Amino acid sequence: MITDEQFSFINQKIKKSGIASKEIQDDLIDHFCCLVEIEMQRGNSFEGAYEKAYQQTTPNGFEEIHFETLFLLNHKKIILMKQFTYISGYLFALSTTAGAFFKVMHFPGANIMLFSGLLGISFIFLPLLLINKFKYKVFNVMSEKLKWIFGTLSIMLILIGSGFKVLHLQGAAVIFGLGMLIFGMLFLPFLFFRMYKTSQKETLNQKQA
């Protein structure tokens, strides 16, 4: 049997884990207590038993359970959100493509289709895509977040600037230039930095293997 002090230790660890659901907290506490008790009966110390229970239950940390719980609770919303994001992206891309084709062929309505498609991609699809990435994917590294933010912002500005240029609107060069500046000076450094870090991890994993 585990002592009250040991139970309090497990209880505090799980309460401070960031898991919002009280039911899941209680289930985890019971589960941890059972595993710890079993390991202690096998001759392990409390610290060793707790560590084994932790590795068996939450090898990637309590955050993993928290996000998996959120995913399960919001599964339908997530699917609908993603469906809307990618369908809207497809429709806006189709509008842009059709508008470009109409522009080349000098058909009426080309400017409306082209510009509405570019605006839709810039102000609806790309922000939704970014929200999906941030809301349903865990970014453990700030550089990964910044890569996505600067990448999305630069593409938005480049697309808007391109639309302004095609329609001969004022400010096209400034918007396009700002987008290219963010792309080159902010997005690309973070992109290649993350690629370098990933390659380092792969090299270390290969050495360990």
PDB file of C-alpha atoms in Angstrom:
ATOM      1  CA  MET A   1       0.000   0.000   0.000  1.00  0.00           C
ATOM      2  CA  ILE A   2       1.206   3.490  -0.753  1.00  0.00           C
ATOM      3  CA  THR A   3       1.323   6.003   2.066  1.00  0.00           C
ATOM      4  CA  ASP A   4      -0.729   9.183   2.336  1.00  0.00           C
ATOM      5  CA  GLU A   5       2.391  11.195   1.595  1.00  0.00           C
ATOM      6  CA  GLN A   6       3.057   9.195  -1.567  1.00  0.00           C
ATOM      7  CA  PHE A   7      -0.575   9.532  -2.642  1.00  0.00           C
ATOM      8  CA  SER A   8      -0.347  13.285  -2.060  1.00  0.00           C
ATOM      9  CA  PHE A   9       2.781  13.422  -4.243  1.00  0.00           C
ATOM     10  CA  ILE A  10       1.022  11.638  -7.130  1.00  0.00           C
ATOM     11  CA  ASN A  11      -2.092  13.751  -6.652  1.00  0.00           C
ATOM     12  CA  GLN A  12      -0.162  17.024  -6.789  1.00  0.00           C
ATOM     13  CA  LYS A  13       1.841  15.957  -9.848  1.00  0.00           C
ATOM     14  CA  ILE A  14      -1.295  15.182 -11.831  1.00  0.00           C
ATOM     15  CA  LYS A  15      -3.228  18.204 -10.549  1.00  0.00           C
ATOM     16  CA  LYS A  16      -0.396  20.455 -11.738  1.00  0.00           C
ATOM     17  CA  SER A  17      -0.055  18.652 -15.074  1.00  0.00           C
ATOM     18  CA  GLY A  18      -2.316  21.041 -16.983  1.00  0.00           C
ATOM     19  CA  ILE A  19      -5.024  18.451 -17.647  1.00  0.00           C
ATOM     20  CA  ALA A  20      -8.277  20.389 -17.356  1.00  0.00           C
ATOM     21  CA  SER A  21     -10.767  17.542 -16.988  1.00  0.00           C
ATOM     22  CA  LYS A  22     -11.261  16.537 -13.350  1.00  0.00           C
ATOM     23  CA  GLU A  23     -12.553  13.114 -14.389  1.00  0.00           C
ATOM     24  CA  ILE A  24      -9.375  12.399 -16.340  1.00  0.00           C
ATOM     25  CA  GLN A  25      -7.286  13.668 -13.433  1.00  0.00           C
ATOM     26  CA  ASP A  26      -9.062  11.278 -11.050  1.00  0.00           C
ATOM     27  CA  ASP A  27      -8.682   8.365 -13.471  1.00  0.00           C
ATOM     28  CA  LEU A  28      -4.985   9.103 -13.880  1.00  0.00           C
ATOM     29  CA  ILE A  29      -4.465   9.318 -10.123  1.00  0.00           C
ATOM     30  CA  ASP A  30      -6.124   5.917  -9.637  1.00  0.00           C
ATOM     31  CA  HIS A  31      -4.145   4.444 -12.520  1.00  0.00           C
ATOM     32  CA  PHE A  32      -0.836   5.827 -11.263  1.00  0.00           C
ATOM     33  CA  CYS A  33      -1.500   4.630  -7.720  1.00  0.00           C
ATOM     34  CA  CYS A  34      -2.225   1.099  -8.956  1.00  0.00           C
ATOM     35  CA  LEU A  35       0.893   0.965 -11.122  1.00  0.00           C
ATOM     36  CA  VAL A  36       3.101   2.426  -8.401  1.00  0.00           C
ATOM     37  CA  GLU A  37       1.755  -0.039  -5.868  1.00  0.00           C
ATOM     38  CA  ILE A  38       2.425  -2.976  -8.206  1.00  0.00           C
ATOM     39  CA  GLU A  39       5.986  -1.817  -8.877  1.00  0.00           C
ATOM     40  CA  MET A  40       6.658  -1.276  -5.170  1.00  0.00           C
ATOM     41  CA  GLN A  41       5.456  -4.820  -4.463  1.00  0.00           C
ATOM     42  CA  ARG A  42       8.112  -5.979  -6.910  1.00  0.00           C
ATOM     43  CA  GLY A  43      10.762  -4.359  -4.747  1.00  0.00           C
ATOM     44  CA  ASN A  44      11.137  -0.959  -6.431  1.00  0.00           C
ATOM     45  CA  SER A  45      11.410   2.237  -4.438  1.00  0.00           C
ATOM     46  CA  PHE A  46       8.561   4.730  -4.628  1.00  0.00           C
ATOM     47  CA  GLU A  47      10.621   7.037  -6.852  1.00  0.00           C
ATOM     48  CA  GLY A  48      11.512   4.192  -9.204  1.00  0.00           C
ATOM     49  CA  ALA A  49       7.942   2.903  -9.224  1.00  0.00           C
ATOM     50  CA  TYR A  50       6.570   6.355 -10.022  1.00  0.00           C
ATOM     51  CA  GLU A  51       9.077   6.791 -12.849  1.00  0.00           C
ATOM     52  CA  LYS A  52       8.082   3.442 -14.363  1.00  0.00           C
ATOM     53  CA  ALA A  53       4.401   4.320 -14.074  1.00  0.00           C
ATOM     54  CA  TYR A  54       5.083   7.665 -15.726  1.00  0.00           C
ATOM     55  CA  GLN A  55       6.959   6.052 -18.623  1.00  0.00           C
ATOM     56  CA  GLN A  56       4.221   3.475 -19.145  1.00  0.00           C
ATOM     57  CA  THR A  57       1.334   5.928 -18.998  1.00  0.00           C
ATOM     58  CA  THR A  58       2.667   9.243 -20.283  1.00  0.00           C
ATOM     59  CA  PRO A  59       6.023   8.672 -22.013  1.00  0.00           C
ATOM     60  CA  ASN A  60       5.685  11.987 -23.870  1.00  0.00           C
ATOM     61  CA  GLY A  61       4.454  13.952 -20.874  1.00  0.00           C
ATOM     62  CA  PHE A  62       1.060  14.858 -19.460  1.00  0.00           C
ATOM     63  CA  GLU A  63       0.533  17.354 -22.292  1.00  0.00           C
ATOM     64  CA  GLU A  64       0.055  14.471 -24.704  1.00  0.00           C
ATOM     65  CA  ILE A  65      -2.949  13.191 -22.737  1.00  0.00           C
ATOM     66  CA  HIS A  66      -4.296  16.731 -22.454  1.00  0.00           C
ATOM     67  CA  PHE A  67      -4.186  17.310 -26.211  1.00  0.00           C
ATOM     68  CA  GLU A  68      -5.478  13.834 -27.021  1.00  0.00           C
ATOM     69  CA  THR A  69      -8.420  14.509 -24.712  1.00  0.00           C
ATOM     70  CA  LEU A  70      -9.110  17.841 -26.394  1.00  0.00           C
ATOM     71  CA  PHE A  71      -8.922  16.145 -29.765  1.00  0.00           C
ATOM     72  CA  LEU A  72     -11.424  13.456 -28.776  1.00  0.00           C
ATOM     73  CA  LEU A  73     -13.807  15.976 -27.227  1.00  0.00           C
ATOM     74  CA  ASN A  74     -13.656  18.253 -30.270  1.00  0.00           C
ATOM     75  CA  HIS A  75     -13.269  15.591 -32.940  1.00  0.00           C
ATOM     76  CA  LYS A  76     -16.335  16.585 -34.980  1.00  0.00           C
ATOM     77  CA  LYS A  77     -15.527  20.284 -34.763  1.00  0.00           C
ATOM     78  CA  ILE A  78     -11.974  19.613 -35.893  1.00  0.00           C
ATOM     79  CA  ILE A  79     -13.156  17.603 -38.900  1.00  0.00           C
ATOM     80  CA  LEU A  80     -15.672  20.291 -39.904  1.00  0.00           C
ATOM     81  CA  MET A  81     -13.064  23.011 -39.468  1.00  0.00           C
ATOM     82  CA  LYS A  82     -10.561  21.160 -41.627  1.00  0.00           C
ATOM     83  CA  GLN A  83     -13.172  20.367 -44.264  1.00  0.00           C
ATOM     84  CA  PHE A  84     -14.179  24.021 -44.466  1.00  0.00           C
ATOM     85  CA  THR A  85     -10.537  25.116 -44.593  1.00  0.00           C
ATOM     86  CA  TYR A  86      -9.505  22.863 -47.461  1.00  0.00           C
ATOM     87  CA  ILE A  87     -12.745  23.169 -49.432  1.00  0.00           C
ATOM     88  CA  SER A  88     -12.546  26.956 -49.230  1.00  0.00           C
ATOM     89  CA  GLY A  89      -8.884  26.792 -50.236  1.00  0.00           C
ATOM     90  CA  TYR A  90      -9.773  24.676 -53.252  1.00  0.00           C
ATOM     91  CA  LEU A  91     -12.613  26.987 -54.319  1.00  0.00           C
ATOM     92  CA  PHE A  92     -10.512  30.128 -53.970  1.00  0.00           C
ATOM     93  CA  ALA A  93      -7.631  28.509 -55.849  1.00  0.00           C
ATOM     94  CA  LEU A  94     -10.084  27.468 -58.565  1.00  0.00           C
ATOM     95  CA  SER A  95     -11.421  31.013 -58.745  1.00  0.00           C
ATOM     96  CA  THR A  96      -7.880  32.378 -59.046  1.00  0.00           C
ATOM     97  CA  THR A  97      -6.992  29.887 -61.773  1.00  0.00           C
ATOM     98  CA  ALA A  98     -10.199  30.565 -63.696  1.00  0.00           C
ATOM     99  CA  GLY A  99      -9.678  34.303 -63.325  1.00  0.00           C
ATOM    100  CA  ALA A 100      -6.142  34.041 -64.690  1.00  0.00           C
ATOM    101  CA  PHE A 101      -7.411  31.982 -67.633  1.00  0.00           C
ATOM    102  CA  PHE A 102     -10.220  34.462 -68.316  1.00  0.00           C
ATOM    103  CA  LYS A 103      -7.680  37.290 -68.121  1.00  0.00           C
ATOM    104  CA  VAL A 104      -5.465  35.682 -70.748  1.00  0.00           C
ATOM    105  CA  MET A 105      -8.461  34.953 -72.985  1.00  0.00           C
ATOM    106  CA  HIS A 106      -9.907  38.455 -72.416  1.00  0.00           C
ATOM    107  CA  PHE A 107     -13.217  37.038 -71.180  1.00  0.00           C
ATOM    108  CA  PRO A 108     -15.521  39.188 -69.026  1.00  0.00           C
ATOM    109  CA  GLY A 109     -15.433  38.720 -65.253  1.00  0.00           C
ATOM    110  CA  ALA A 110     -11.741  37.853 -65.176  1.00  0.00           C
ATOM    111  CA  ASN A 111     -10.753  40.554 -62.700  1.00  0.00           C
ATOM    112  CA  ILE A 112     -13.544  39.711 -60.255  1.00  0.00           C
ATOM    113  CA  MET A 113     -12.720  35.999 -60.212  1.00  0.00           C
ATOM    114  CA  LEU A 114      -8.985  36.569 -59.995  1.00  0.00           C
ATOM    115  CA  PHE A 115      -9.110  39.164 -57.247  1.00  0.00           C
ATOM    116  CA  SER A 116     -11.796  37.402 -55.192  1.00  0.00           C
ATOM    117  CA  GLY A 117      -9.786  34.184 -55.384  1.00  0.00           C
ATOM    118  CA  LEU A 118      -6.601  35.898 -54.221  1.00  0.00           C
ATOM    119  CA  LEU A 119      -8.430  37.696 -51.413  1.00  0.00           C
ATOM    120  CA  GLY A 120     -10.114  34.471 -50.325  1.00  0.00           C
ATOM    121  CA  ILE A 121      -6.824  32.609 -50.170  1.00  0.00           C
ATOM    122  CA  SER A 122      -5.172  35.478 -48.307  1.00  0.00           C
ATOM    123  CA  PHE A 123      -7.847  36.346 -45.757  1.00  0.00           C
ATOM    124  CA  ILE A 124      -9.804  33.100 -45.337  1.00  0.00           C
ATOM    125  CA  PHE A 125      -7.825  30.003 -46.340  1.00  0.00           C
ATOM    126  CA  LEU A 126      -4.366  30.950 -45.045  1.00  0.00           C
ATOM    127  CA  PRO A 127      -5.564  32.269 -41.643  1.00  0.00           C
ATOM    128  CA  LEU A 128      -7.737  29.160 -41.171  1.00  0.00           C
ATOM    129  CA  LEU A 129      -4.801  26.944 -42.087  1.00  0.00           C
ATOM    130  CA  LEU A 130      -2.620  28.747 -39.555  1.00  0.00           C
ATOM    131  CA  ILE A 131      -5.306  28.450 -36.863  1.00  0.00           C
ATOM    132  CA  ASN A 132      -5.580  24.720 -37.552  1.00  0.00           C
ATOM    133  CA  LYS A 133      -1.840  24.312 -37.185  1.00  0.00           C
ATOM    134  CA  PHE A 134      -1.702  26.233 -33.927  1.00  0.00           C
ATOM    135  CA  LYS A 135      -4.875  24.869 -32.398  1.00  0.00           C
ATOM    136  CA  TYR A 136      -4.564  21.181 -33.144  1.00  0.00           C
ATOM    137  CA  LYS A 137      -0.838  20.681 -33.368  1.00  0.00           C
ATOM    138  CA  VAL A 138       1.630  21.070 -30.540  1.00  0.00           C
ATOM    139  CA  PHE A 139       4.469  23.419 -31.403  1.00  0.00           C
ATOM    140  CA  ASN A 140       7.144  22.800 -28.814  1.00  0.00           C
ATOM    141  CA  VAL A 141       9.635  25.193 -30.407  1.00  0.00           C
ATOM    142  CA  MET A 142       9.141  28.924 -30.879  1.00  0.00           C
ATOM    143  CA  SER A 143      11.093  28.912 -34.149  1.00  0.00           C
ATOM    144  CA  GLU A 144       8.508  26.531 -35.628  1.00  0.00           C
ATOM    145  CA  LYS A 145       5.702  28.915 -34.681  1.00  0.00           C
ATOM    146  CA  LEU A 146       7.544  31.891 -36.144  1.00  0.00           C
ATOM    147  CA  LYS A 147       8.249  29.967 -39.336  1.00  0.00           C
ATOM    148  CA  TRP A 148       4.525  29.399 -39.888  1.00  0.00           C
ATOM    149  CA  ILE A 149       3.565  32.958 -38.928  1.00  0.00           C
ATOM    150  CA  PHE A 150       6.094  34.669 -41.193  1.00  0.00           C
ATOM    151  CA  GLY A 151       5.470  32.202 -44.012  1.00  0.00           C
ATOM    152  CA  THR A 152       1.719  32.762 -43.931  1.00  0.00           C
ATOM    153  CA  LEU A 153       2.060  36.533 -43.645  1.00  0.00           C
ATOM    154  CA  SER A 154       4.522  36.751 -46.527  1.00  0.00           C
ATOM    155  CA  ILE A 155       2.350  34.631 -48.837  1.00  0.00           C
ATOM    156  CA  MET A 156      -0.698  36.728 -47.952  1.00  0.00           C
ATOM    157  CA  LEU A 157       1.095  39.953 -48.846  1.00  0.00           C
ATOM    158  CA  ILE A 158       2.595  38.519 -52.034  1.00  0.00           C
ATOM    159  CA  LEU A 159      -0.814  37.306 -53.221  1.00  0.00           C
ATOM    160  CA  ILE A 160      -2.524  40.595 -52.391  1.00  0.00           C
ATOM    161  CA  GLY A 161       0.278  42.549 -54.055  1.00  0.00           C
ATOM    162  CA  SER A 162      -0.017  40.344 -57.134  1.00  0.00           C
ATOM    163  CA  GLY A 163      -3.753  40.965 -57.268  1.00  0.00           C
ATOM    164  CA  PHE A 164      -3.238  44.703 -56.960  1.00  0.00           C
ATOM    165  CA  LYS A 165      -0.615  44.542 -59.709  1.00  0.00           C
ATOM    166  CA  VAL A 166      -2.896  42.665 -62.098  1.00  0.00           C
ATOM    167  CA  LEU A 167      -5.708  45.142 -61.482  1.00  0.00           C
ATOM    168  CA  HIS A 168      -3.308  48.104 -61.688  1.00  0.00           C
ATOM    169  CA  LEU A 169      -4.241  49.325 -58.210  1.00  0.00           C
ATOM    170  CA  GLN A 170      -2.116  51.682 -56.152  1.00  0.00           C
ATOM    171  CA  GLY A 171       0.216  50.224 -53.545  1.00  0.00           C
ATOM    172  CA  ALA A 172       0.827  46.983 -55.425  1.00  0.00           C
ATOM    173  CA  ALA A 173       4.602  47.346 -55.456  1.00  0.00           C
ATOM    174  CA  VAL A 174       4.758  48.235 -51.748  1.00  0.00           C
ATOM    175  CA  ILE A 175       2.582  45.298 -50.662  1.00  0.00           C
ATOM    176  CA  PHE A 176       4.368  42.844 -52.933  1.00  0.00           C
ATOM    177  CA  GLY A 177       7.782  44.135 -51.876  1.00  0.00           C
ATOM    178  CA  LEU A 178       6.893  43.883 -48.185  1.00  0.00           C
ATOM    179  CA  GLY A 179       5.745  40.307 -48.699  1.00  0.00           C
ATOM    180  CA  MET A 180       8.979  39.395 -50.450  1.00  0.00           C
ATOM    181  CA  LEU A 181      10.988  41.111 -47.713  1.00  0.00           C
ATOM    182  CA  ILE A 182       9.252  39.117 -44.966  1.00  0.00           C
ATOM    183  CA  PHE A 183       9.643  35.944 -47.016  1.00  0.00           C
ATOM    184  CA  GLY A 184      13.357  36.450 -47.579  1.00  0.00           C
ATOM    185  CA  MET A 185      14.442  38.073 -44.321  1.00  0.00           C
ATOM    186  CA  LEU A 186      12.168  36.347 -41.798  1.00  0.00           C
ATOM    187  CA  PHE A 187      10.566  33.185 -43.195  1.00  0.00           C
ATOM    188  CA  LEU A 188      13.558  31.663 -44.999  1.00  0.00           C
ATOM    189  CA  PRO A 189      15.968  31.948 -42.028  1.00  0.00           C
ATOM    190  CA  PHE A 190      13.503  30.145 -39.758  1.00  0.00           C
ATOM    191  CA  LEU A 191      12.756  27.581 -42.466  1.00  0.00           C
ATOM    192  CA  PHE A 192      16.396  26.644 -42.975  1.00  0.00           C
ATOM    193  CA  PHE A 193      17.093  26.800 -39.238  1.00  0.00           C
ATOM    194  CA  ARG A 194      14.335  24.249 -38.616  1.00  0.00           C
ATOM    195  CA  MET A 195      15.626  22.109 -41.498  1.00  0.00           C
ATOM    196  CA  TYR A 196      19.107  22.216 -39.958  1.00  0.00           C
ATOM    197  CA  LYS A 197      17.771  21.239 -36.520  1.00  0.00           C
ATOM    198  CA  THR A 198      15.753  18.392 -38.009  1.00  0.00           C
ATOM    199  CA  SER A 199      18.773  17.080 -39.902  1.00  0.00           C
ATOM    200  CA  GLN A 200      20.805  17.209 -36.678  1.00  0.00           C
ATOM    201  CA  LYS A 201      18.203  15.099 -34.872  1.00  0.00           C
ATOM    202  CA  GLU A 202      18.111  12.609 -37.735  1.00  0.00           C
ATOM    203  CA  THR A 203      21.910  12.314 -37.662  1.00  0.00           C
ATOM    204  CA  LEU A 204      21.905  11.715 -33.900  1.00  0.00           C
ATOM    205  CA  ASN A 205      19.158   9.109 -34.233  1.00  0.00           C
ATOM    206  CA  GLN A 206      21.133   7.312 -36.940  1.00  0.00           C
ATOM    207  CA  LYS A 207      24.229   7.269 -34.723  1.00  0.00           C
ATOM    208  CA  GLN A 208      22.257   5.895 -31.785  1.00  0.00           C
ATOM    209  CA  ALA A 209      20.673   3.246 -34.006  1.00  0.00           C
TER     210      ALA A 209
END
